[in-house]
CSV table of C-alpha atoms in Angstrom, one decimal:
chain,number,residue,atom,x,y,z
A,1,GLU,CA,-8.6,16.9,-4.8
A,2,VAL,CA,-8.2,13.1,-4.8
A,3,GLN,CA,-11.0,11.2,-2.8
A,4,LEU,CA,-11.5,7.3,-2.5
A,5,LEU,CA,-13.8,6.1,0.0
A,6,GLU,CA,-14.5,2.5,0.7
A,7,SER,CA,-17.6,1.4,1.7
A,8,GLY,CA,-19.3,-2.3,2.4
A,9,GLY,CA,-17.0,-3.9,5.1
A,10,GLY,CA,-18.8,-5.7,7.9
A,11,LEU,CA,-18.9,-8.9,9.8
A,12,VAL,CA,-19.5,-12.1,7.8
A,13,GLN,CA,-19.3,-15.6,8.9
A,14,PRO,CA,-16.6,-18.2,7.4
A,15,GLY,CA,-17.7,-19.1,3.7
A,16,GLY,CA,-19.6,-15.9,3.6
A,17,SER,CA,-19.4,-13.0,0.6
A,18,LEU,CA,-19.2,-9.5,1.0
A,19,ARG,CA,-18.6,-6.6,-2.0
A,20,LEU,CA,-16.7,-3.5,-1.3
A,21,SER,CA,-16.8,-0.7,-2.9
A,22,CYS,CA,-14.6,2.4,-3.5
A,23,ALA,CA,-15.9,5.9,-4.8
A,24,ALA,CA,-13.3,7.8,-6.4
A,25,SER,CA,-13.4,11.5,-7.2
A,26,GLY,CA,-10.7,14.4,-8.1
A,27,PHE,CA,-8.8,12.7,-11.1
A,28,THR,CA,-9.6,11.1,-14.6
A,29,PHE,CA,-10.8,7.6,-12.9
A,30,SER,CA,-10.9,5.4,-16.3
A,31,SER,CA,-7.0,6.6,-16.7
A,32,TYR,CA,-5.2,5.1,-13.9
A,33,ALA,CA,-5.1,1.8,-12.2
A,34,MET,CA,-6.7,1.0,-9.1
A,35,SER,CA,-5.5,-2.0,-6.2
A,36,TRP,CA,-6.9,-3.3,-3.3
A,37,VAL,CA,-4.6,-3.6,-0.6
A,38,ARG,CA,-5.5,-5.2,2.9
A,39,GLN,CA,-3.7,-4.9,6.7
A,40,ALA,CA,-5.1,-7.8,9.1
A,41,PRO,CA,-5.1,-6.1,12.5
A,42,GLY,CA,-1.8,-5.2,14.0
A,43,LYS,CA,0.2,-6.6,10.8
A,44,GLY,CA,2.0,-5.1,7.8
A,45,LEU,CA,0.2,-4.0,4.4
A,46,GLU,CA,-0.5,-7.0,1.8
A,47,TRP,CA,-1.6,-6.3,-1.9
A,48,VAL,CA,-4.5,-8.0,-2.8
A,49,SER,CA,-5.6,-7.1,-6.4
A,50,ALA,CA,-5.2,-4.7,-9.0
A,51,ILE,CA,-7.0,-3.7,-12.4
A,52,SER,CA,-6.1,-1.6,-15.0
A,53,GLY,CA,-7.7,1.8,-16.3
A,54,SER,CA,-10.2,0.0,-18.5
A,55,GLY,CA,-11.1,-2.9,-16.5
A,56,GLY,CA,-9.5,-5.4,-19.0
A,57,SER,CA,-6.5,-6.3,-17.1
A,58,THR,CA,-6.8,-7.9,-13.5
A,59,TYR,CA,-4.0,-9.6,-11.1
A,60,TYR,CA,-4.6,-11.2,-7.9
A,61,ALA,CA,-2.7,-12.3,-4.8
A,62,ASP,CA,-2.3,-16.2,-4.6
A,63,SER,CA,-4.1,-15.9,-1.1
A,64,VAL,CA,-7.3,-14.5,-3.0
A,65,LYS,CA,-7.0,-16.0,-6.2
A,66,GLY,CA,-9.8,-17.6,-7.3
A,67,ARG,CA,-12.0,-16.3,-4.5
A,68,PHE,CA,-12.2,-12.5,-5.1
A,69,THR,CA,-12.7,-10.6,-8.2
A,70,ILE,CA,-11.7,-7.2,-8.8
A,71,SER,CA,-13.9,-4.9,-11.1
A,72,ARG,CA,-14.7,-1.1,-11.9
A,73,ASP,CA,-17.5,1.1,-13.4
A,74,ASN,CA,-15.7,3.9,-15.1
A,75,SER,CA,-19.1,5.3,-15.4
A,76,LYS,CA,-19.9,5.4,-11.8
A,77,ASN,CA,-15.9,6.5,-10.9
A,78,THR,CA,-16.0,3.2,-8.5
A,79,LEU,CA,-14.0,0.4,-8.0
A,80,TYR,CA,-15.3,-3.1,-6.7
A,81,LEU,CA,-13.7,-6.3,-5.0
A,82,GLN,CA,-15.9,-9.0,-4.5
A,83,MET,CA,-14.8,-11.4,-1.9
A,84,ASN,CA,-16.5,-14.9,-1.7
A,85,SER,CA,-15.4,-18.3,0.3
A,86,LEU,CA,-14.2,-15.9,3.3
A,87,ARG,CA,-11.8,-17.2,5.8
A,88,ALA,CA,-10.7,-16.1,8.9
A,89,GLU,CA,-7.1,-14.9,7.4
A,90,ASP,CA,-9.1,-12.3,5.1
A,91,THR,CA,-9.9,-10.3,8.4
A,92,ALA,CA,-8.3,-6.9,7.8
A,93,VAL,CA,-9.0,-3.5,7.1
A,94,TYR,CA,-9.1,-2.8,2.9
A,95,TYR,CA,-7.9,0.0,1.3
A,96,CYS,CA,-8.1,1.3,-2.0
A,97,ALA,CA,-5.3,2.5,-3.5
A,98,LYS,CA,-4.7,4.7,-6.7
A,99,ALA,CA,-1.7,4.1,-9.2
A,100,ALA,CA,0.4,7.2,-9.1
A,101,GLU,CA,1.5,6.8,-12.8
A,102,TYR,CA,-1.0,7.4,-15.6
A,103,MET,CA,-2.3,4.2,-18.0
A,104,THR,CA,0.0,1.8,-16.1
A,105,THR,CA,-0.5,-1.2,-13.4
A,106,VAL,CA,3.4,-1.1,-12.5
A,107,THR,CA,3.6,1.9,-10.5
A,108,THR,CA,3.3,3.0,-6.7
A,109,PHE,CA,0.4,4.1,-4.7
A,110,ASP,CA,-0.3,7.7,-4.6
A,111,TYR,CA,-3.8,8.0,-2.7
A,112,TRP,CA,-5.2,5.7,-0.4
A,113,GLY,CA,-8.9,5.7,1.1
A,114,GLN,CA,-9.5,5.8,4.8
A,115,GLY,CA,-10.2,1.9,4.7
A,116,THR,CA,-13.1,-0.4,5.6
A,117,LEU,CA,-12.9,-3.3,8.3
A,118,VAL,CA,-13.6,-6.7,7.1
A,119,THR,CA,-14.1,-9.2,10.0
A,120,VAL,CA,-14.7,-12.9,9.3
A,121,SER,CA,-16.0,-14.6,12.0
A,122,SER,CA,-18.8,-17.1,13.7
B,1,ASP,CA,7.0,-13.5,-5.5
B,2,ILE,CA,9.5,-10.9,-4.7
B,3,GLN,CA,10.3,-11.0,-1.0
B,4,MET,CA,11.2,-7.7,1.0
B,5,THR,CA,12.9,-7.6,4.2
B,6,GLN,CA,13.3,-4.9,6.3
B,7,SER,CA,15.6,-4.2,9.1
B,8,PRO,CA,15.3,-3.4,11.8
B,9,SER,CA,11.4,-4.3,13.0
B,10,THR,CA,11.7,-1.5,15.8
B,11,LEU,CA,13.8,1.6,16.3
B,12,SER,CA,14.0,3.7,19.1
B,13,ALA,CA,15.3,7.0,18.6
B,14,SER,CA,15.2,10.7,19.8
B,15,VAL,CA,13.8,13.9,18.3
B,16,GLY,CA,16.9,15.3,16.4
B,17,ASP,CA,18.2,11.7,15.5
B,18,ARG,CA,19.6,11.0,12.2
B,19,VAL,CA,17.2,7.7,11.7
B,20,THR,CA,18.2,5.1,8.7
B,21,ILE,CA,16.0,1.9,7.9
B,22,THR,CA,17.1,-0.7,5.5
B,23,CYS,CA,15.1,-2.9,3.1
B,24,ARG,CA,16.3,-5.8,0.9
B,25,ALA,CA,14.8,-7.6,-2.2
B,26,SER,CA,15.0,-10.9,-2.8
B,27,GLN,CA,16.0,-10.3,-6.5
B,28,SER,CA,16.9,-7.4,-8.6
B,29,ILE,CA,14.3,-4.6,-8.5
B,30,SER,CA,16.2,-1.9,-10.4
B,31,SER,CA,14.5,1.2,-8.6
B,32,TRP,CA,11.0,0.4,-8.2
B,33,LEU,CA,10.8,1.0,-4.9
B,34,ALA,CA,8.7,3.1,-2.8
B,35,TRP,CA,8.6,3.9,0.8
B,36,TYR,CA,5.5,5.0,3.0
B,37,GLN,CA,4.6,6.2,6.4
B,38,GLN,CA,1.9,5.1,8.3
B,39,LYS,CA,0.2,6.1,11.8
B,40,PRO,CA,-2.5,4.2,14.2
B,41,GLY,CA,-5.5,3.9,12.7
B,42,LYS,CA,-4.6,6.3,9.1
B,43,ALA,CA,-3.6,5.2,5.6
B,44,PRO,CA,0.0,5.2,4.4
B,45,LYS,CA,1.3,7.9,3.2
B,46,LEU,CA,3.7,7.8,0.2
B,47,LEU,CA,7.0,9.5,1.2
B,48,ILE,CA,9.7,7.9,-1.7
B,49,TYR,CA,8.8,6.3,-5.2
B,50,LYS,CA,11.7,4.8,-7.6
B,51,ALA,CA,13.9,4.8,-4.6
B,52,SER,CA,14.9,8.4,-4.3
B,53,SER,CA,12.4,10.5,-5.5
B,54,LEU,CA,10.9,12.7,-2.8
B,55,GLU,CA,6.6,12.9,-3.2
B,56,SER,CA,5.0,16.3,-3.4
B,57,GLY,CA,4.7,18.2,-0.2
B,58,VAL,CA,6.7,15.5,1.6
B,59,PRO,CA,9.4,17.2,4.0
B,60,SER,CA,13.2,17.2,2.5
B,61,ARG,CA,14.6,15.7,6.1
B,62,PHE,CA,13.3,12.3,4.3
B,63,SER,CA,15.4,10.8,1.6
B,64,GLY,CA,15.4,7.6,0.0
B,65,SER,CA,18.7,5.6,-1.7
B,66,GLY,CA,19.7,2.4,-3.5
B,67,SER,CA,19.1,0.3,-6.2
B,68,GLY,CA,19.1,-3.4,-7.3
B,69,THR,CA,17.9,-5.2,-4.1
B,70,GLU,CA,19.2,-3.0,-1.2
B,71,PHE,CA,17.9,0.3,-0.3
B,72,THR,CA,17.6,3.1,2.3
B,73,LEU,CA,15.4,5.4,3.9
B,74,THR,CA,16.6,8.1,5.9
B,75,ILE,CA,15.3,10.8,8.4
B,76,SER,CA,18.0,13.1,8.8
B,77,ARG,CA,16.6,15.2,11.8
B,78,LEU,CA,13.7,13.1,13.4
B,79,GLN,CA,10.8,15.5,14.5
B,80,PRO,CA,7.8,14.8,16.4
B,81,ASP,CA,5.3,14.2,13.9
B,82,ASP,CA,8.1,11.2,12.5
B,83,PHE,CA,7.1,8.8,15.1
B,84,ALA,CA,5.1,5.8,13.2
B,85,THR,CA,5.5,2.4,11.3
B,86,PHE,CA,7.6,2.8,7.7
B,87,TYR,CA,7.1,0.2,4.8
B,88,CYS,CA,9.1,-0.4,1.8
B,89,HIS,CA,7.3,-1.4,-1.6
B,90,GLN,CA,8.4,-3.1,-4.3
B,91,TYR,CA,6.8,-2.2,-7.6
B,92,ASN,CA,8.8,-4.0,-10.1
B,93,THR,CA,6.1,-6.3,-11.4
B,94,ASP,CA,2.4,-6.9,-11.5
B,95,PHE,CA,2.4,-8.2,-8.1
B,96,PRO,CA,3.9,-5.7,-5.8
B,97,THR,CA,5.1,-6.9,-2.1
B,98,PHE,CA,5.7,-4.9,1.1
B,99,GLY,CA,8.1,-5.3,3.7
B,100,GLN,CA,7.3,-6.2,6.9
B,101,GLY,CA,7.3,-2.7,8.3
B,102,THR,CA,9.9,-0.5,10.6
B,103,LYS,CA,8.2,1.0,13.9
B,104,VAL,CA,10.2,4.1,14.7
B,105,GLU,CA,9.3,4.6,18.8
B,106,ILE,CA,10.3,7.5,20.8
B,107,LYS,CA,13.4,6.6,23.0
């Protein structure tokens, strides 16, 4: 059974940093791209970042480029999102999501974690 | 970025109704479109991929159609469990985008 478990969310001041983790199980982690998708309170879904299965290719939304870094440790089956220079508008539930198709980043998402809430406020 | 526009934003319907939600892309995305259902406090659930392919385990009352820039999600006979928010999602490039969502409410 595929499971994705996010952690690392919390309250942080504007300008601060936070690192999210997503522990994966139930599939061959290194064979699938992974993404982070966020949802601000009461709002819709926004794709944030993606990483290929090997970790060699990364992609970012313009809203986070230069501030967020996606990475993965395939030996630990874990996905990360390092978030720096956080702003109030980064406040959201952050979901990790698994690529539905093998060995491509251009795909939909078939499994999602339960989400972790990041609140940026002074 | 490819912009995705859903309509309507909110839809009031009754159990047993046929419901249709539309999603328009700002440029052609071929058939690289998915639909998700999200209930409050829960993660999105994949319903349809590649515009019209039903995800495993999803009831057959859900169907998708379209290609290019115009797509529809249809629920043939609305069930109590279907009241939720639905999102379209284009994955034509490495920079996917979502529609703003359609909330299906009880009439």
